[in-house]
Short mmCIF file of C-alpha atoms in Angstrom, two decimals:
data_model
loop_
_atom_site.label_atom_id
_atom_site.label_comp_id
_atom_site.label_asym_id
_atom_site.label_seq_id
_atom_site.Cartn_x
_atom_site.Cartn_y
_atom_site.Cartn_z
CA MET A 1 0.00 0.00 0.00
CA ASP A 2 3.00 2.32 0.24
CA GLU A 3 2.95 3.01 -3.49
CA VAL A 4 -0.79 3.71 -3.35
CA ASN A 5 -0.26 6.20 -0.52
CA ARG A 6 2.61 7.86 -2.37
CA ALA A 7 0.50 8.09 -5.52
CA LEU A 8 -2.41 9.61 -3.59
CA ASP A 9 -0.07 12.05 -1.87
CA LEU A 10 1.29 13.14 -5.23
CA LEU A 11 -2.21 13.50 -6.68
CA CYS A 12 -3.34 15.59 -3.72
CA ALA A 13 -0.26 17.82 -4.09
CA LEU A 14 -0.92 18.71 -7.74
CA ARG A 15 -1.68 22.41 -8.12
CA PHE A 16 -4.14 24.23 -10.34
CA ASP A 17 -3.52 27.56 -12.04
CA ASP A 18 -4.90 29.41 -9.01
CA GLY A 19 -2.34 27.73 -6.74
CA LYS A 20 -4.79 25.48 -4.91
CA ARG A 21 -3.98 21.80 -4.54
CA TRP A 22 -6.13 18.98 -5.96
CA GLY A 23 -6.52 17.54 -2.48
CA GLU A 24 -8.02 20.79 -1.20
CA ARG A 25 -10.79 20.72 -3.77
CA ALA A 26 -11.52 17.02 -4.16
CA ALA A 27 -14.93 15.74 -3.07
CA GLN A 28 -15.34 12.30 -1.59
CA PHE A 29 -16.38 10.71 -4.90
CA GLN A 30 -13.20 12.02 -6.55
CA ILE A 31 -10.97 10.54 -3.84
CA ARG A 32 -12.90 7.26 -4.04
CA ASP A 33 -12.37 6.96 -7.81
CA ALA A 34 -8.69 7.82 -7.55
CA THR A 35 -8.02 5.35 -4.73
CA THR A 36 -9.66 2.50 -6.65
CA ILE A 37 -7.72 3.17 -9.83
CA LEU A 38 -4.33 3.69 -8.17
CA ASP A 39 -4.57 0.52 -6.09
CA PRO A 40 -2.96 -2.33 -8.08
CA THR A 41 -4.71 -4.92 -5.88
CA ALA A 42 -8.19 -3.64 -6.82
CA PRO A 43 -10.07 -4.99 -9.87
CA PRO A 44 -8.16 -3.88 -12.98
CA HIS A 45 -11.05 -2.11 -14.70
CA VAL A 46 -13.08 0.86 -13.47
CA PHE A 47 -16.22 2.30 -15.07
CA ALA A 48 -16.88 5.78 -13.64
CA THR A 49 -19.81 7.96 -14.65
CA ARG A 50 -20.19 11.56 -13.58
CA PRO A 51 -22.35 14.50 -14.62
CA ARG A 52 -20.97 17.09 -16.97
CA GLY A 53 -18.66 19.40 -15.07
CA GLY A 54 -17.76 16.59 -12.70
CA SER A 55 -14.00 17.10 -13.17
CA LYS A 56 -13.55 13.84 -15.07
CA THR A 57 -10.84 15.05 -17.43
CA THR A 58 -8.89 16.98 -14.81
CA ASP A 59 -9.03 14.18 -12.24
CA PHE A 60 -7.94 11.49 -14.65
CA ALA A 61 -5.11 13.69 -15.89
CA GLY A 62 -3.87 13.85 -12.29
CA ILE A 63 -4.43 10.12 -11.79
CA SER A 64 -2.41 9.41 -14.93
CA VAL A 65 0.46 11.53 -13.59
CA ALA A 66 0.40 9.64 -10.29
CA MET A 67 0.24 6.28 -12.10
CA MET A 68 3.24 7.12 -14.29
CA LEU A 69 5.43 8.48 -11.50
CA GLU A 70 4.53 6.27 -8.52
CA VAL A 71 2.78 3.05 -9.60
CA LEU A 72 3.80 1.84 -13.05
CA PRO A 73 7.24 0.44 -13.90
CA ALA A 74 9.68 2.44 -16.02
CA GLY A 75 8.98 2.51 -19.73
CA SER A 76 5.22 1.98 -19.29
CA ARG A 77 2.81 3.10 -21.96
CA VAL A 78 -0.30 5.02 -20.89
CA TYR A 79 -2.98 5.85 -23.46
CA VAL A 80 -5.97 8.18 -23.51
CA ILE A 81 -8.50 7.05 -26.12
CA ALA A 82 -11.06 9.76 -26.89
CA ALA A 83 -13.84 10.39 -29.40
CA ASP A 84 -11.39 12.58 -31.32
CA LEU A 85 -7.90 13.97 -30.91
CA ASP A 86 -9.05 17.40 -29.73
CA GLN A 87 -11.13 15.88 -26.94
CA GLY A 88 -8.16 13.80 -25.79
CA LYS A 89 -5.84 16.79 -25.84
CA ILE A 90 -7.95 18.44 -23.14
CA LEU A 91 -6.63 15.81 -20.73
CA LEU A 92 -3.08 16.32 -21.99
CA ASP A 93 -3.46 20.06 -21.40
CA SER A 94 -4.43 19.30 -17.80
CA VAL A 95 -1.28 17.22 -17.35
CA ARG A 96 0.75 20.10 -18.77
CA SER A 97 -0.96 22.52 -16.38
CA PHE A 98 -0.22 20.33 -13.35
CA ALA A 99 3.42 20.03 -14.40
CA ARG A 100 3.71 23.79 -14.81
CA ASN A 101 2.07 24.69 -11.49
CA THR A 102 3.51 21.98 -9.20
CA ALA A 103 7.06 22.58 -8.07
CA ILE A 104 7.96 18.90 -7.62
CA LEU A 105 6.98 18.26 -11.25
CA HIS A 106 9.20 20.90 -12.82
CA ASP A 107 11.20 19.15 -15.56
CA ALA A 108 9.39 15.87 -14.75
CA PHE A 109 7.80 15.69 -18.22
CA ARG A 110 8.60 16.43 -21.83
CA PHE A 111 5.63 17.34 -24.01
CA THR A 112 4.78 17.10 -27.68
CA HIS A 113 1.45 17.80 -29.39
CA ASP A 114 -0.02 14.39 -28.50
CA ARG A 115 2.04 12.96 -25.61
CA ALA A 116 3.81 13.49 -22.33
CA THR A 117 7.01 11.59 -21.48
CA ALA A 118 8.29 11.16 -17.94
CA SER A 119 11.89 12.39 -17.96
CA ARG A 120 13.32 9.82 -15.51
CA SER A 121 11.32 6.67 -16.24
CA ASP A 122 10.67 7.20 -19.97
CA SER A 123 7.03 6.25 -19.42
CA THR A 124 4.72 7.97 -21.90
CA LEU A 125 1.14 9.15 -22.02
CA GLN A 126 -0.20 9.33 -25.58
CA ILE A 127 -3.51 10.69 -26.89
CA LEU A 128 -5.28 8.65 -29.58
CA PRO A 129 -8.66 9.10 -31.28
CA CYS A 130 -11.09 6.20 -31.14
CA ASP A 131 -10.81 5.69 -34.91
CA HIS A 132 -7.03 5.32 -34.80
CA GLU A 133 -5.96 2.41 -37.01
CA GLY A 134 -3.20 1.27 -34.64
CA LEU A 135 -5.38 0.44 -31.63
CA TRP A 136 -5.01 -3.29 -32.23
CA GLY A 137 -1.25 -3.08 -31.71
CA LEU A 138 -1.19 -1.34 -28.32
CA ARG A 139 0.54 -2.77 -25.24
CA PRO A 140 -0.89 -0.51 -22.52
CA ALA A 141 -0.04 -0.50 -18.85
CA PHE A 142 -2.91 1.91 -18.22
CA VAL A 143 -5.70 3.19 -20.48
CA VAL A 144 -8.17 6.01 -19.94
CA VAL A 145 -11.19 5.59 -22.22
CA ASP A 146 -12.54 9.12 -22.29
CA GLU A 147 -16.25 9.98 -22.67
CA ILE A 148 -17.18 6.59 -24.10
CA GLY A 149 -20.85 7.52 -24.00
CA GLN A 150 -20.11 10.23 -26.56
CA TRP A 151 -18.30 7.91 -28.99
CA PRO A 152 -20.29 7.26 -32.18
CA ASP A 153 -22.96 4.62 -31.59
CA THR A 154 -21.67 2.37 -34.33
CA ASP A 155 -20.34 -1.16 -34.62
CA ARG A 156 -17.00 0.26 -35.74
CA SER A 157 -16.58 2.31 -32.56
CA GLN A 158 -17.45 -0.70 -30.43
CA GLU A 159 -14.89 -2.77 -32.31
CA ARG A 160 -12.25 -0.13 -31.60
CA PHE A 161 -13.04 -0.29 -27.90
CA GLU A 162 -12.63 -4.06 -28.01
CA ALA A 163 -9.24 -3.55 -29.65
CA VAL A 164 -8.17 -1.54 -26.60
CA ALA A 165 -9.81 -3.80 -24.00
CA THR A 166 -8.36 -7.00 -25.41
CA ALA A 167 -4.87 -5.50 -25.41
CA LEU A 168 -4.84 -5.13 -21.61
CA PRO A 169 -4.10 -8.80 -20.74
CA LYS A 170 -0.82 -8.60 -22.65
CA LEU A 171 1.04 -7.01 -19.69
CA PRO A 172 -1.51 -7.09 -17.86
CA GLY A 173 -2.78 -3.51 -17.81
CA ARG A 174 -5.43 -1.42 -16.07
CA MET A 175 -8.27 0.57 -17.59
CA ALA A 176 -10.51 3.43 -16.51
CA VAL A 177 -13.64 4.09 -18.55
CA ILE A 178 -15.06 7.55 -17.82
CA THR A 179 -18.11 9.24 -19.27
CA THR A 180 -21.09 11.45 -18.84
CA PRO A 181 -24.16 9.23 -19.25
CA SER A 182 -25.72 8.95 -22.67
CA ALA A 183 -28.78 7.07 -23.94
CA PRO A 184 -29.46 3.53 -22.68
CA GLY A 185 -29.51 2.39 -26.29
CA HIS A 186 -25.84 3.28 -26.72
CA TRP A 187 -23.47 0.31 -26.69
CA ALA A 188 -21.55 1.94 -23.80
CA TYR A 189 -24.55 1.29 -21.56
CA ARG A 190 -24.40 -2.40 -22.36
CA LEU A 191 -20.76 -2.33 -21.29
CA LEU A 192 -21.81 -0.63 -18.04
CA GLU A 193 -24.43 -3.31 -17.37
CA TYR A 194 -21.80 -5.99 -17.91
CA ALA A 195 -19.31 -4.21 -15.66
CA ARG A 196 -21.84 -3.97 -12.83
CA ASN A 197 -21.86 -7.76 -12.54
CA ASP A 198 -18.28 -8.71 -13.39
CA PRO A 199 -15.67 -9.25 -10.63
CA LEU A 200 -12.89 -7.66 -12.70
CA TRP A 201 -14.74 -4.35 -12.83
CA THR A 202 -15.48 -1.67 -10.25
CA VAL A 203 -18.39 0.62 -11.10
CA HIS A 204 -18.73 4.08 -9.58
CA GLU A 205 -21.85 5.93 -10.75
CA THR A 206 -21.84 9.47 -9.40
CA GLN A 207 -25.12 11.26 -9.80
CA GLY A 208 -25.51 14.99 -9.68
CA PRO A 209 -25.70 17.77 -9.56
CA VAL A 210 -22.08 18.30 -8.62
CA PRO A 211 -21.63 20.58 -5.60
CA TRP A 212 -19.73 23.39 -7.31
CA ILE A 213 -22.44 24.26 -9.86
CA SER A 214 -24.79 26.87 -8.44
CA GLN A 215 -28.52 26.37 -8.13
CA GLU A 216 -29.10 29.42 -10.33
CA ILE A 217 -27.10 27.89 -13.18
CA LEU A 218 -28.83 24.54 -12.74
CA GLU A 219 -32.27 26.12 -12.97
CA SER A 220 -31.22 28.01 -16.09
CA GLU A 221 -29.97 24.76 -17.63
CA ARG A 222 -33.18 23.01 -16.65
CA ARG A 223 -35.19 25.61 -18.54
CA ARG A 224 -32.90 25.56 -21.55
CA LEU A 225 -32.41 21.84 -22.09
CA PRO A 226 -34.81 19.03 -22.92
CA SER A 227 -35.42 17.11 -19.71
CA SER A 228 -33.56 14.02 -20.94
CA GLN A 229 -30.45 16.08 -21.72
CA PHE A 230 -30.63 17.83 -18.37
CA ASP A 231 -30.90 14.47 -16.62
CA ARG A 232 -27.91 13.11 -18.51
CA LEU A 233 -25.65 16.13 -18.30
CA HIS A 234 -26.38 17.47 -14.84
CA LEU A 235 -27.93 14.60 -12.92
CA GLY A 236 -25.74 11.84 -14.35
CA VAL A 237 -28.65 9.62 -15.38
CA TRP A 238 -28.82 7.43 -18.50
CA THR A 239 -32.02 8.53 -20.22
CA GLU A 240 -33.70 8.16 -23.58
CA PRO A 241 -34.02 11.47 -25.43
CA GLU A 242 -37.36 13.08 -26.14
CA ASP A 243 -37.97 13.03 -29.87
CA HIS A 244 -40.36 15.98 -30.15
CA LEU A 245 -38.87 19.24 -31.32
CA ALA A 246 -41.00 21.20 -28.88
CA ARG A 247 -44.12 21.08 -26.76
CA LEU A 248 -47.29 22.49 -28.25
CA GLU A 249 -47.70 25.01 -25.43
CA ASP A 250 -44.22 26.40 -26.13
CA ILE A 251 -45.02 26.71 -29.83
CA HIS A 252 -48.27 28.55 -29.07
CA ALA A 253 -46.31 30.89 -26.81
CA CYS A 254 -44.27 31.89 -29.90
CA VAL A 255 -47.33 32.82 -31.97
CA ASP A 256 -48.08 36.50 -32.59
CA PRO A 257 -51.51 36.77 -34.28
CA ASN A 258 -50.91 40.46 -34.99
CA LEU A 259 -47.49 40.05 -36.52
CA ASP A 260 -46.64 42.78 -39.02
CA SER A 261 -44.83 41.30 -41.99
CA ARG A 262 -44.22 44.46 -44.03
CA PRO A 263 -40.61 45.35 -44.81
CA ARG A 264 -39.11 47.75 -42.32
CA PRO A 265 -36.17 50.11 -42.73
CA ASN A 266 -32.72 49.46 -41.30
CA THR A 267 -33.42 45.74 -40.93
CA GLU A 268 -31.37 42.92 -42.35
CA TYR A 269 -33.33 39.82 -43.30
CA CYS A 270 -32.51 36.22 -43.99
CA ILE A 271 -34.30 34.34 -46.75
CA ALA A 272 -33.95 30.57 -46.26
CA ILE A 273 -34.93 28.03 -48.89
CA ASP A 274 -35.71 24.33 -48.63
CA LEU A 275 -36.45 22.96 -52.09
CA GLY A 276 -38.65 20.00 -52.92
CA LEU A 277 -39.84 18.97 -56.33
CA THR A 278 -42.08 15.90 -56.54
CA HIS A 279 -42.40 14.43 -53.05
CA ASP A 280 -41.41 17.25 -50.70
CA ARG A 281 -42.63 20.80 -50.60
CA ALA A 282 -40.62 23.86 -51.53
CA VAL A 283 -40.52 26.37 -48.68
CA VAL A 284 -39.20 29.92 -48.42
CA VAL A 285 -38.90 31.58 -45.00
CA VAL A 286 -38.15 35.27 -44.54
CA ALA A 287 -37.06 36.21 -41.03
CA HIS A 288 -35.07 38.77 -39.08
CA GLY A 289 -33.56 39.14 -35.64
CA GLU A 290 -34.43 41.63 -32.93
CA LEU A 291 -32.87 42.79 -29.69
CA ASP A 292 -34.92 44.13 -26.81
CA PRO A 293 -33.68 47.77 -26.57
CA LYS A 294 -34.47 47.78 -22.86
CA LEU A 295 -31.90 45.04 -22.24
CA GLY A 296 -29.06 46.57 -24.25
CA LYS A 297 -26.63 45.03 -26.70
CA ASP A 298 -26.21 41.84 -24.69
CA ALA A 299 -29.91 40.95 -24.85
CA PRO A 300 -30.79 37.52 -26.25
CA ILE A 301 -31.71 37.59 -29.91
CA ARG A 302 -35.35 37.02 -30.87
CA VAL A 303 -35.98 35.48 -34.29
CA VAL A 304 -39.08 36.84 -36.04
CA VAL A 305 -40.63 35.06 -39.02
CA ASP A 306 -41.97 37.62 -41.46
CA LEU A 307 -43.08 35.44 -44.36
CA LEU A 308 -43.59 31.75 -45.01
CA LYS A 309 -44.36 30.58 -48.54
CA VAL A 310 -45.02 26.94 -49.44
CA TRP A 311 -45.34 25.19 -52.81
CA THR A 312 -46.90 21.72 -52.63
CA PRO A 313 -46.39 19.22 -55.47
CA GLU A 314 -49.31 17.21 -56.77
CA PRO A 315 -49.33 13.81 -58.52
CA GLY A 316 -47.89 14.37 -61.98
CA LYS A 317 -47.38 18.05 -61.25
CA PRO A 318 -44.05 18.85 -59.56
CA VAL A 319 -43.19 22.17 -58.01
CA GLN A 320 -42.39 24.77 -60.65
CA LEU A 321 -38.96 25.95 -59.58
CA GLN A 322 -39.21 29.04 -61.77
CA GLU A 323 -42.11 30.22 -59.61
CA VAL A 324 -39.98 29.74 -56.52
CA GLU A 325 -37.07 31.60 -58.07
CA ASP A 326 -39.28 34.50 -59.16
CA TYR A 327 -40.75 34.76 -55.69
CA ILE A 328 -37.29 34.89 -54.11
CA ALA A 329 -36.11 37.51 -56.60
CA ILE A 330 -39.05 39.78 -55.69
CA THR A 331 -38.81 39.07 -51.97
CA GLY A 332 -35.07 39.62 -51.89
CA ARG A 333 -35.48 43.17 -53.16
CA LEU A 334 -38.23 43.99 -50.66
CA TYR A 335 -36.49 42.27 -47.74
CA PRO A 336 -32.77 42.92 -48.31
CA GLY A 337 -30.26 40.69 -46.58
CA ARG A 338 -28.83 37.21 -46.90
CA VAL A 339 -30.24 34.35 -48.96
CA ARG A 340 -29.41 30.80 -47.84
CA ALA A 341 -30.10 27.64 -49.81
CA ASP A 342 -28.80 24.09 -50.05
CA PHE A 343 -26.16 24.22 -52.77
CA TRP A 344 -26.90 20.72 -54.02
CA GLN A 345 -30.63 21.42 -54.26
CA ALA A 346 -30.34 24.75 -56.01
CA ALA A 347 -26.96 25.30 -57.64
CA GLY A 348 -28.34 26.92 -60.80
CA MET A 349 -30.90 28.98 -58.91
CA ILE A 350 -28.20 30.22 -56.52
CA GLN A 351 -26.05 31.41 -59.40
CA ARG A 352 -28.91 33.28 -61.05
CA LEU A 353 -30.10 34.86 -57.81
CA GLN A 354 -26.55 35.87 -56.99
CA ARG A 355 -26.44 37.95 -60.15
CA GLN A 356 -29.76 39.61 -59.26
CA LEU A 357 -29.52 40.06 -55.51
CA GLY A 358 -25.97 39.41 -54.33
CA ARG A 359 -25.32 37.95 -50.88
CA VAL A 360 -26.75 34.59 -51.97
CA GLN A 361 -24.90 31.71 -50.38
CA GLY A 362 -25.15 28.02 -51.07
CA ILE A 363 -24.76 25.92 -47.94
CA THR A 364 -23.72 22.28 -47.87
CA PRO A 365 -25.67 20.48 -45.14
CA THR A 366 -23.64 18.22 -42.87
CA ALA A 367 -24.46 16.23 -39.75
CA THR A 368 -22.90 19.03 -37.71
CA THR A 369 -24.89 21.87 -39.29
CA ALA A 370 -28.10 19.82 -39.10
CA ALA A 371 -27.49 19.24 -35.38
CA GLN A 372 -26.72 22.94 -34.81
CA SER A 373 -29.87 23.98 -36.63
CA ALA A 374 -32.07 21.54 -34.68
CA ALA A 375 -30.57 22.48 -31.32
CA ASN A 376 -30.85 26.20 -32.02
CA LEU A 377 -34.49 25.95 -33.11
CA THR A 378 -35.34 23.86 -30.03
CA ILE A 379 -33.75 26.42 -27.70
CA LEU A 380 -35.51 29.34 -29.40
CA ILE A 381 -38.93 27.70 -29.06
CA ARG A 382 -38.41 26.48 -25.50
CA SER A 383 -37.19 29.91 -24.41
CA HIS A 384 -40.00 31.64 -26.38
CA ARG A 385 -37.47 33.65 -28.38
CA LEU A 386 -39.10 32.78 -31.69
CA THR A 387 -42.02 34.77 -33.11
CA ILE A 388 -44.14 33.09 -35.77
CA PRO A 389 -47.40 33.99 -37.52
CA ASP A 390 -50.67 32.34 -36.52
CA ASP A 391 -50.29 29.70 -39.22
CA GLU A 392 -52.03 26.40 -38.46
CA ALA A 393 -49.88 24.39 -40.87
CA LEU A 394 -46.63 25.75 -39.42
CA ILE A 395 -47.77 25.20 -35.83
CA GLY A 396 -48.89 21.67 -36.62
CA GLU A 397 -45.63 20.79 -38.33
CA LEU A 398 -43.48 22.17 -35.52
CA ALA A 399 -45.55 20.18 -33.04
CA ASN A 400 -45.17 16.94 -34.98
CA VAL A 401 -41.60 16.93 -36.26
CA ARG A 402 -39.11 14.84 -34.33
CA LEU A 403 -35.54 15.19 -33.21
CA ARG A 404 -33.63 12.14 -34.37
CA GLU A 405 -30.35 11.34 -32.65
CA THR A 406 -27.52 10.99 -35.15
CA THR A 407 -24.63 8.54 -34.93
CA THR A 408 -23.01 11.07 -32.59
CA PRO A 409 -24.83 10.76 -29.24
CA GLY A 410 -26.33 14.01 -28.04
CA ALA A 411 -26.49 15.43 -31.60
CA TYR A 412 -29.90 15.63 -33.24
CA ARG A 413 -31.43 16.48 -36.60
CA ILE A 414 -34.95 17.42 -37.57
CA ASP A 415 -36.98 14.55 -39.03
CA HIS A 416 -40.61 13.59 -39.62
CA GLN A 417 -42.85 10.62 -39.13
CA PRO A 418 -43.96 8.57 -42.18
CA GLY A 419 -46.63 10.42 -44.09
CA GLN A 420 -45.75 13.77 -42.55
CA HIS A 421 -43.40 16.59 -43.54
CA ASP A 422 -40.63 18.69 -42.03
CA ASP A 423 -40.00 21.17 -44.87
CA ARG A 424 -41.23 24.24 -42.98
CA ALA A 425 -39.19 23.30 -39.92
CA ILE A 426 -36.05 22.73 -41.99
CA ALA A 427 -36.31 26.11 -43.72
CA LEU A 428 -37.10 27.83 -40.43
CA GLY A 429 -34.10 26.12 -38.80
CA ILE A 430 -31.79 27.38 -41.56
CA ALA A 431 -33.04 30.94 -41.17
CA ALA A 432 -32.94 30.91 -37.36
CA LEU A 433 -29.38 29.61 -37.18
CA ASP A 434 -28.19 32.17 -39.72
CA ILE A 435 -29.79 35.00 -37.73
CA ILE A 436 -28.28 33.85 -34.45
CA GLU A 437 -24.87 33.71 -36.15
CA HIS A 438 -25.33 37.25 -37.55
CA PRO A 439 -26.48 39.56 -34.72
CA PRO A 440 -29.17 41.96 -35.94
CA ASN A 441 -29.58 45.69 -35.88
CA ARG A 442 -31.90 47.02 -33.21
CA GLY A 443 -35.41 48.09 -33.95
CA PRO A 444 -38.78 47.51 -32.28
CA ARG A 445 -41.42 45.48 -34.03
CA ILE A 446 -44.60 47.12 -35.30
CA ARG A 447 -47.69 45.14 -34.37
CA GLY A 448 -51.19 44.95 -35.75
CA LEU A 449 -50.66 45.76 -39.43
CA GLY A 450 -51.52 42.41 -40.96
CA ALA A 451 -49.81 39.97 -43.31
CA PHE A 452 -47.96 40.60 -46.54
CA ASP A 453 -47.09 38.33 -49.45
CA PRO A 454 -44.84 39.82 -52.17
CA SER A 455 -46.07 37.26 -54.70
CA GLU A 456 -49.54 38.89 -54.54
CA THR A 457 -48.76 42.60 -54.28
CA ARG A 458 -45.92 44.99 -53.70
CA SER A 459 -47.95 47.96 -52.55
CA ARG A 460 -49.98 47.10 -49.44
CA PRO A 461 -50.60 44.37 -46.86
CA ALA A 462 -52.83 41.58 -48.10
CA ARG A 463 -54.22 38.47 -46.46
CA ARG A 464 -53.26 35.24 -48.21
CA ALA A 465 -56.01 32.93 -49.39
CA GLY A 466 -56.98 30.63 -46.55
CA ALA A 467 -55.28 32.71 -43.89
CA ARG A 468 -57.01 33.33 -40.59
CA PRO A 469 -58.84 36.65 -40.03
CA PHE A 470 -56.94 39.35 -38.18
CA ARG A 471 -57.43 39.42 -34.40
#
């Protein structure tokens, strides 16, 4: 036990940038996890879950330092396997910070972009992404599997974990799996269930909230996040995600029946396009952003939908794209600003509109941009920072579209049930994200002046056919 005590003493002596020692800050669950991992007589594998902000990366950086300097033999190889290299480098940065701030560690390590080498023992800590091709050839003395619940939920990722796990008996080695909980359907949860009942594993499941996050911040996060995400991130609970974009009551709270849609001076608009031809609708959304002048320049941005135009294909009669293009050309002159469209849907249209309007940008949708758009739209609706017209079709679609989790856990995209549509939501998501990324000019809204459709008239407000009466 002497080496365990020395390792714990070293861990407790590590200093942060503010000069405080790790041992001064550590809660009981942090000391428990460290003691289990540093003890070579304990089961060789540890599965530790903590809420977000639970000091996982920092703690396991310190534990790795203590392992390398006090527990493992000279020349040992320590690996941190993360979802990607940047995520893993966060732990390496923590090791570098401890070495810089702790006097007894001065000159104890040499650093490169992806590893730390102990000067005396020549033991190394190396960062590797989970898709690294060389995982099958490792001979680790100690492995930290970082945020496994955030690894892609794919067979390939699971195979890469098995490459690491099956390498441990070669020496033998020890392994710490750390993560914020994800969805129970993720393969990492199946590993957790196995570990709970296997004698070679120790499982420490720390639920939150962690003591250093204030109640005010927690309540803000509770309001901002879907309940499943709040439970995962802050309470440390494995939960299935809700698949609705938003609750109906939140959508209704965003409706302004007296919304004025006429162009206003000194306002920059975004025109977002989602094109369909034979099966999907073509949708154009015109929107702008507003700041509450009472709250100053740091006020949250409100996204206001000015116009929503939909073209619906019929059997044997696809959407006439020239009509859509003409509408955008007229609208773009009345509502000056940025035009956003999927490049692969509308390459020719983008080129022609660019010559007429300028500031027309083709965007190439990716899993990342789809997730950003879905998350942004969800937050705007839940926080009631979206203003939409009293449009039954739009309200119904927003209430029925789903958030589908992508292969990256915690990342969602907008989707629809069979027989339904998500075209309005997609176009609205494109516009809303663009507006949030381009802070607007100030200017109060004008209420009570009706609806306006530039395809019908340029001179005065007009109610579209089928629209509800003014209230």
